[in-house]
């Protein structure tokens, strides 16, 4: 590090502070149900009876209200607005944007149309500013974690600001998966080595870049899911693509003597993801209604 500093000792840092007013009244906290994977907000309720625990857990959620409360599906009064990092290149940018918007399919089942909106981050804006939630592109030279995190009102669980961070190096790890599906050069003669296009029985248009973008799209949906309040799910993928909130390995099928990668990664949020959004965001869902959602799936 010293070699890149002006005098070998000192460096400059920019610190950004954001001060937020308390949210307006009207948000209805939703007690956590351990059967549904929402990220908890813990607080201590000192008014609780002495025979009960003072620990209380609320589900972390955004505030969504219907413009038309009587409509089965309505536009929200204020959508969840995310901004896309201006430094993200295409075609990665398009894949990330489209996959993040998969969550609107789940919000529609909770009664909201266009609940989740993506815009381009204004020039000069930063995700350190709590006015801008969104998807940030992190350039890495080696392996690192992508994450989705948020800041919430601890009194109610209302999410106020969130950022999904996606690392650029993930493309290279997916590229290695592709390369590992092809035989090493010395393992067979040139005549025996298959053409890459022959590896793909289900979708002959799928190539290395398509596989990279499929995995990046799934990653976008996964990290954005965290910023909507959702935890990991380690079991739902035992039934097809049950949840993008799992850590998913590529689904590589062998058809005849060919690899089929046409369904390598999910192309939408799963049935469990839709259940979570229904449970967390259906307006005015009382305890009995939410319990029925969990029981009936």
CSV table of C-alpha atoms in Angstrom, one decimal:
chain,number,residue,atom,x,y,z
A,1,UNK,CA,0.0,0.0,0.0
A,2,UNK,CA,2.8,2.4,0.9
A,3,UNK,CA,4.1,2.3,-2.7
A,4,UNK,CA,0.9,4.0,-4.1
A,5,UNK,CA,0.6,6.7,-1.4
A,6,UNK,CA,1.9,10.2,-2.2
A,7,UNK,CA,4.5,10.2,0.5
A,8,UNK,CA,4.4,6.6,1.5
A,9,UNK,CA,2.6,7.3,4.8
A,10,UNK,CA,-0.6,9.4,4.3
A,11,UNK,CA,-3.8,9.0,2.4
A,12,UNK,CA,-7.1,10.9,1.9
A,13,UNK,CA,-10.5,9.6,2.7
A,14,UNK,CA,-14.0,11.0,1.9
A,15,UNK,CA,-16.6,10.4,4.6
A,16,UNK,CA,-20.2,10.7,3.8
A,17,UNK,CA,-22.8,11.3,6.5
A,18,UNK,CA,-26.6,11.0,5.9
A,19,UNK,CA,-29.1,12.2,8.4
A,20,UNK,CA,-32.7,11.0,8.0
A,21,UNK,CA,-35.9,12.3,9.5
A,22,UNK,CA,-38.0,9.6,11.2
A,23,UNK,CA,-40.5,8.1,8.8
A,24,UNK,CA,-44.0,9.4,8.7
A,25,UNK,CA,-46.5,7.4,10.8
A,26,UNK,CA,-48.7,4.8,9.1
A,27,UNK,CA,-46.3,1.9,8.6
A,28,UNK,CA,-47.7,-1.3,10.2
A,29,UNK,CA,-45.1,-3.5,11.7
A,30,UNK,CA,-45.4,-7.2,11.0
A,31,UNK,CA,-44.3,-9.7,13.7
A,32,UNK,CA,-41.7,-12.2,12.4
A,33,UNK,CA,-42.9,-15.7,11.7
A,34,UNK,CA,-40.0,-18.2,12.0
A,35,UNK,CA,-41.6,-20.3,9.3
A,36,UNK,CA,-41.1,-17.5,6.8
A,37,UNK,CA,-37.6,-16.3,5.9
A,38,UNK,CA,-37.7,-12.5,6.5
A,39,UNK,CA,-34.7,-10.8,8.0
A,40,UNK,CA,-35.6,-9.9,11.6
A,41,UNK,CA,-35.4,-6.6,13.4
A,42,UNK,CA,-34.9,-7.2,17.1
A,43,UNK,CA,-36.0,-4.8,19.8
A,44,UNK,CA,-36.6,-5.0,23.5
A,45,UNK,CA,-40.2,-4.3,24.7
A,46,UNK,CA,-40.0,-3.3,28.3
A,47,UNK,CA,-43.8,-3.1,28.5
A,48,UNK,CA,-44.1,-6.8,28.0
A,49,UNK,CA,-45.7,-8.8,30.9
A,50,UNK,CA,-43.1,-10.2,33.2
A,51,UNK,CA,-44.0,-13.8,32.3
A,52,UNK,CA,-43.1,-13.0,28.6
A,53,UNK,CA,-39.8,-12.3,27.0
A,54,UNK,CA,-39.0,-8.7,26.3
A,55,UNK,CA,-37.4,-9.7,23.0
A,56,UNK,CA,-39.5,-8.9,20.0
A,57,UNK,CA,-38.8,-9.6,16.4
A,58,UNK,CA,-40.3,-7.8,13.4
A,59,UNK,CA,-40.0,-8.6,9.7
A,60,UNK,CA,-37.9,-6.2,7.7
A,61,UNK,CA,-40.1,-4.7,4.9
A,62,UNK,CA,-40.5,-1.7,2.7
A,63,UNK,CA,-43.6,0.5,3.0
A,64,UNK,CA,-46.0,-0.2,0.2
A,65,UNK,CA,-49.5,1.2,0.1
A,66,UNK,CA,-52.1,0.8,-2.7
A,67,UNK,CA,-53.3,3.8,-4.7
A,68,UNK,CA,-56.6,2.0,-5.0
A,69,UNK,CA,-57.2,0.0,-1.8
A,70,UNK,CA,-60.3,-1.7,-3.2
A,71,UNK,CA,-58.5,-3.0,-6.3
A,72,UNK,CA,-57.2,-6.6,-6.3
A,73,UNK,CA,-54.0,-5.3,-8.0
A,74,UNK,CA,-53.0,-1.6,-7.8
A,75,UNK,CA,-50.1,0.7,-8.4
A,76,UNK,CA,-48.4,1.7,-5.2
A,77,UNK,CA,-48.7,5.2,-3.8
A,78,UNK,CA,-44.9,5.2,-3.8
A,79,UNK,CA,-43.0,2.3,-5.4
A,80,UNK,CA,-39.7,0.9,-4.2
A,81,UNK,CA,-37.2,2.8,-6.4
A,82,UNK,CA,-33.7,1.4,-7.0
A,83,UNK,CA,-30.9,3.0,-9.0
A,84,UNK,CA,-28.5,1.2,-11.2
A,85,UNK,CA,-24.8,1.9,-11.0
A,86,UNK,CA,-23.6,4.0,-13.9
A,87,UNK,CA,-20.3,2.1,-14.0
A,88,UNK,CA,-21.9,-1.3,-14.8
A,89,UNK,CA,-21.2,-2.3,-18.4
A,90,UNK,CA,-23.5,-3.9,-20.9
A,91,UNK,CA,-24.6,-6.6,-21.5
A,92,UNK,CA,-24.2,-7.3,-17.8
A,93,UNK,CA,-26.2,-4.1,-17.0
A,94,UNK,CA,-29.2,-5.3,-19.0
A,95,UNK,CA,-29.1,-8.8,-17.4
A,96,UNK,CA,-28.9,-7.4,-13.9
A,97,UNK,CA,-31.8,-4.9,-14.5
A,98,UNK,CA,-34.1,-7.5,-16.0
A,99,UNK,CA,-33.5,-10.0,-13.3
A,100,UNK,CA,-34.1,-7.5,-10.5
A,101,UNK,CA,-37.5,-6.7,-12.0
A,102,UNK,CA,-38.5,-10.4,-11.7
A,103,UNK,CA,-39.6,-9.4,-8.2
A,104,UNK,CA,-42.5,-7.6,-9.7
A,105,UNK,CA,-44.0,-11.0,-10.6
A,106,UNK,CA,-44.1,-11.7,-6.9
A,107,UNK,CA,-45.4,-8.3,-5.9
A,108,UNK,CA,-48.3,-8.7,-8.3
A,109,UNK,CA,-49.4,-11.8,-6.3
A,110,UNK,CA,-49.3,-9.5,-3.2
A,111,UNK,CA,-51.6,-7.0,-4.9
A,112,UNK,CA,-49.1,-4.5,-6.4
A,113,UNK,CA,-48.4,-3.6,-10.0
A,114,UNK,CA,-45.0,-2.0,-10.7
A,115,UNK,CA,-44.1,-2.0,-7.1
A,116,UNK,CA,-40.4,-2.2,-7.9
A,117,UNK,CA,-38.9,0.4,-10.2
A,118,UNK,CA,-35.3,0.7,-11.5
A,119,UNK,CA,-33.8,4.0,-12.8
A,120,UNK,CA,-30.3,5.0,-13.7
A,121,UNK,CA,-28.3,6.6,-10.9
A,122,UNK,CA,-28.0,10.3,-11.5
A,123,UNK,CA,-24.6,11.7,-12.2
A,124,UNK,CA,-22.7,12.6,-9.1
A,125,UNK,CA,-25.0,10.6,-6.8
A,126,UNK,CA,-23.6,7.9,-4.5
A,127,UNK,CA,-25.2,4.9,-2.8
A,128,UNK,CA,-23.7,6.3,0.5
A,129,UNK,CA,-26.5,8.8,0.2
A,130,UNK,CA,-29.7,7.3,1.8
A,131,UNK,CA,-31.8,8.9,-0.9
A,132,UNK,CA,-30.4,6.4,-3.4
A,133,UNK,CA,-31.1,2.7,-2.9
A,134,UNK,CA,-29.9,0.4,-5.7
A,135,UNK,CA,-27.5,-2.0,-7.3
A,136,UNK,CA,-23.8,-1.2,-7.1
A,137,UNK,CA,-21.1,-2.7,-9.3
A,138,UNK,CA,-18.0,-3.6,-7.4
A,139,UNK,CA,-14.8,-4.1,-9.5
A,140,UNK,CA,-12.6,-6.9,-8.1
A,141,UNK,CA,-9.4,-8.5,-9.2
A,142,UNK,CA,-10.1,-11.7,-7.4
A,143,UNK,CA,-12.9,-13.6,-5.7
A,144,UNK,CA,-15.2,-11.7,-3.3
A,145,UNK,CA,-18.8,-11.9,-2.0
A,146,UNK,CA,-21.7,-10.1,-3.5
A,147,UNK,CA,-24.1,-8.8,-0.8
A,148,UNK,CA,-27.5,-7.2,-0.3
A,149,UNK,CA,-27.9,-5.1,2.8
A,150,UNK,CA,-30.2,-2.4,4.2
A,151,UNK,CA,-30.8,0.1,7.0
A,152,UNK,CA,-34.2,-0.1,8.7
A,153,UNK,CA,-36.1,1.6,11.4
A,154,UNK,CA,-35.5,-0.7,14.5
A,155,UNK,CA,-38.9,0.3,16.0
A,156,UNK,CA,-41.0,-1.0,13.1
A,157,UNK,CA,-38.8,-3.0,10.7
A,158,UNK,CA,-39.4,-0.5,7.9
A,159,UNK,CA,-36.6,-0.6,5.4
A,160,UNK,CA,-35.3,3.0,4.6
A,161,UNK,CA,-32.3,2.4,2.4
A,162,UNK,CA,-30.7,-0.6,0.7
A,163,UNK,CA,-27.9,-1.5,-1.6
A,164,UNK,CA,-27.2,-4.8,-3.5
A,165,UNK,CA,-23.5,-5.0,-4.3
A,166,UNK,CA,-22.5,-7.3,-7.2
A,167,UNK,CA,-18.9,-8.0,-7.9
A,168,UNK,CA,-17.4,-8.0,-11.4
A,169,UNK,CA,-15.2,-11.0,-10.8
A,170,UNK,CA,-18.2,-13.4,-10.6
A,171,UNK,CA,-18.2,-13.4,-14.4
A,172,UNK,CA,-14.8,-15.0,-14.5
A,173,UNK,CA,-15.7,-17.7,-12.1
A,174,UNK,CA,-18.7,-18.6,-14.3
A,175,UNK,CA,-16.4,-18.6,-17.3
A,176,UNK,CA,-14.2,-21.2,-15.6
A,177,UNK,CA,-17.3,-23.4,-15.1
A,178,UNK,CA,-17.8,-23.3,-18.8
A,179,UNK,CA,-14.2,-24.1,-19.5
A,180,UNK,CA,-14.3,-27.0,-17.1
A,181,UNK,CA,-17.1,-28.6,-19.2
A,182,UNK,CA,-14.7,-28.8,-22.2
A,183,UNK,CA,-12.1,-31.6,-22.3
A,184,UNK,CA,-8.5,-30.6,-21.8
A,185,UNK,CA,-6.5,-30.2,-25.0
A,186,UNK,CA,-4.2,-33.2,-24.3
A,187,UNK,CA,-7.1,-35.5,-23.2
A,188,UNK,CA,-8.1,-36.3,-26.8
A,189,UNK,CA,-7.1,-35.8,-30.3
A,190,UNK,CA,-8.3,-32.9,-32.4
A,191,UNK,CA,-10.6,-35.2,-34.2
A,192,UNK,CA,-12.1,-36.5,-31.0
A,193,UNK,CA,-12.5,-33.0,-29.4
A,194,UNK,CA,-16.2,-31.9,-29.6
A,195,UNK,CA,-17.2,-28.6,-31.0
A,196,UNK,CA,-18.5,-26.4,-28.2
A,197,UNK,CA,-21.9,-26.0,-29.9
A,198,UNK,CA,-22.3,-29.8,-29.6
A,199,UNK,CA,-22.3,-29.6,-25.8
A,200,UNK,CA,-25.6,-27.8,-25.9
A,201,UNK,CA,-28.5,-30.1,-26.7
A,202,UNK,CA,-31.4,-28.0,-25.3
A,203,UNK,CA,-30.4,-24.5,-26.6
A,204,UNK,CA,-27.9,-24.3,-29.4
A,205,UNK,CA,-27.8,-20.5,-29.0
A,206,UNK,CA,-26.3,-20.8,-25.5
A,207,UNK,CA,-22.7,-20.0,-25.4
A,208,UNK,CA,-20.1,-19.0,-22.8
A,209,UNK,CA,-21.4,-15.4,-22.5
A,210,UNK,CA,-25.0,-16.6,-22.2
A,211,UNK,CA,-24.1,-18.8,-19.3
A,212,UNK,CA,-22.2,-16.0,-17.6
A,213,UNK,CA,-25.2,-13.7,-18.0
A,214,UNK,CA,-27.6,-16.4,-16.7
A,215,UNK,CA,-25.6,-16.7,-13.5
A,216,UNK,CA,-25.3,-12.9,-13.2
A,217,UNK,CA,-29.1,-12.5,-13.6
A,218,UNK,CA,-29.7,-15.1,-10.8
A,219,UNK,CA,-27.2,-13.3,-8.6
A,220,UNK,CA,-29.0,-10.0,-9.2
A,221,UNK,CA,-32.3,-11.5,-8.2
A,222,UNK,CA,-30.7,-13.1,-5.1
A,223,UNK,CA,-29.0,-9.9,-3.8
A,224,UNK,CA,-32.0,-7.7,-4.5
A,225,UNK,CA,-34.1,-10.3,-2.6
A,226,UNK,CA,-32.0,-9.6,0.5
A,227,UNK,CA,-32.7,-5.8,0.1
A,228,UNK,CA,-36.4,-6.6,0.1
A,229,UNK,CA,-36.0,-8.2,3.5
A,230,UNK,CA,-35.6,-11.9,2.5
A,231,UNK,CA,-33.2,-14.3,4.1
A,232,UNK,CA,-31.5,-17.3,2.5
A,233,UNK,CA,-33.4,-20.5,1.8
A,234,UNK,CA,-31.4,-23.6,1.7
A,235,UNK,CA,-34.2,-26.1,0.9
A,236,UNK,CA,-36.7,-24.7,-1.6
A,237,UNK,CA,-34.6,-25.7,-4.6
A,238,UNK,CA,-35.2,-29.3,-3.8
A,239,UNK,CA,-38.4,-28.7,-5.9
A,240,UNK,CA,-37.2,-27.3,-9.2
A,241,UNK,CA,-36.2,-23.6,-9.0
A,242,UNK,CA,-38.1,-23.1,-5.7
A,243,UNK,CA,-36.2,-20.0,-4.6
A,244,UNK,CA,-33.5,-17.7,-5.9
A,245,UNK,CA,-32.6,-17.1,-2.3
A,246,UNK,CA,-30.6,-20.4,-2.3
A,247,UNK,CA,-26.9,-20.7,-3.3
A,248,UNK,CA,-27.5,-22.4,-6.6
A,249,UNK,CA,-25.1,-24.6,-8.5
A,250,UNK,CA,-25.7,-24.7,-12.3
A,251,UNK,CA,-28.2,-27.3,-13.4
A,252,UNK,CA,-26.2,-29.2,-16.0
A,253,UNK,CA,-28.1,-32.1,-17.6
A,254,UNK,CA,-26.6,-34.9,-19.8
A,255,UNK,CA,-28.8,-35.6,-22.8
A,256,UNK,CA,-27.3,-38.4,-24.9
A,257,UNK,CA,-23.6,-37.6,-25.1
A,258,UNK,CA,-24.2,-33.8,-24.8
A,259,UNK,CA,-24.4,-31.3,-21.9
A,260,UNK,CA,-27.6,-29.4,-21.8
A,261,UNK,CA,-27.2,-25.9,-20.1
A,262,UNK,CA,-30.5,-24.4,-21.3
A,263,UNK,CA,-31.9,-24.5,-17.7
A,264,UNK,CA,-28.6,-23.8,-16.0
A,265,UNK,CA,-30.0,-21.1,-13.8
A,266,UNK,CA,-33.5,-19.8,-12.9
A,267,UNK,CA,-35.2,-17.3,-15.2
A,268,UNK,CA,-37.7,-16.0,-12.7
A,269,UNK,CA,-38.2,-15.9,-8.9
A,270,UNK,CA,-39.5,-19.2,-7.4
A,271,UNK,CA,-42.7,-20.3,-5.8
A,272,UNK,CA,-41.2,-19.8,-2.3
A,273,UNK,CA,-40.0,-16.3,-3.2
A,274,UNK,CA,-43.6,-15.5,-4.3
A,275,UNK,CA,-45.0,-16.9,-1.0
A,276,UNK,CA,-42.5,-14.7,1.0
A,277,UNK,CA,-43.5,-11.5,-0.8
A,278,UNK,CA,-47.2,-12.4,-0.4
A,279,UNK,CA,-46.7,-12.9,3.3
A,280,UNK,CA,-44.6,-9.8,3.8
A,281,UNK,CA,-46.3,-7.3,1.5
A,282,UNK,CA,-50.0,-8.2,1.1
A,283,UNK,CA,-51.7,-5.1,2.6
A,284,UNK,CA,-53.7,-5.5,5.8
A,285,UNK,CA,-53.0,-9.2,6.1
A,286,UNK,CA,-53.9,-10.1,9.6
A,287,UNK,CA,-52.3,-12.8,11.7
A,288,UNK,CA,-54.9,-15.5,10.6
A,289,UNK,CA,-54.4,-14.6,6.9
A,290,UNK,CA,-50.7,-14.8,7.2
A,291,UNK,CA,-50.9,-18.1,9.0
A,292,UNK,CA,-53.1,-19.5,6.2
A,293,UNK,CA,-50.5,-18.4,3.6
A,294,UNK,CA,-47.8,-20.3,5.4
A,295,UNK,CA,-50.1,-23.4,5.9
A,296,UNK,CA,-51.4,-23.5,2.4
A,297,UNK,CA,-48.3,-22.3,0.6
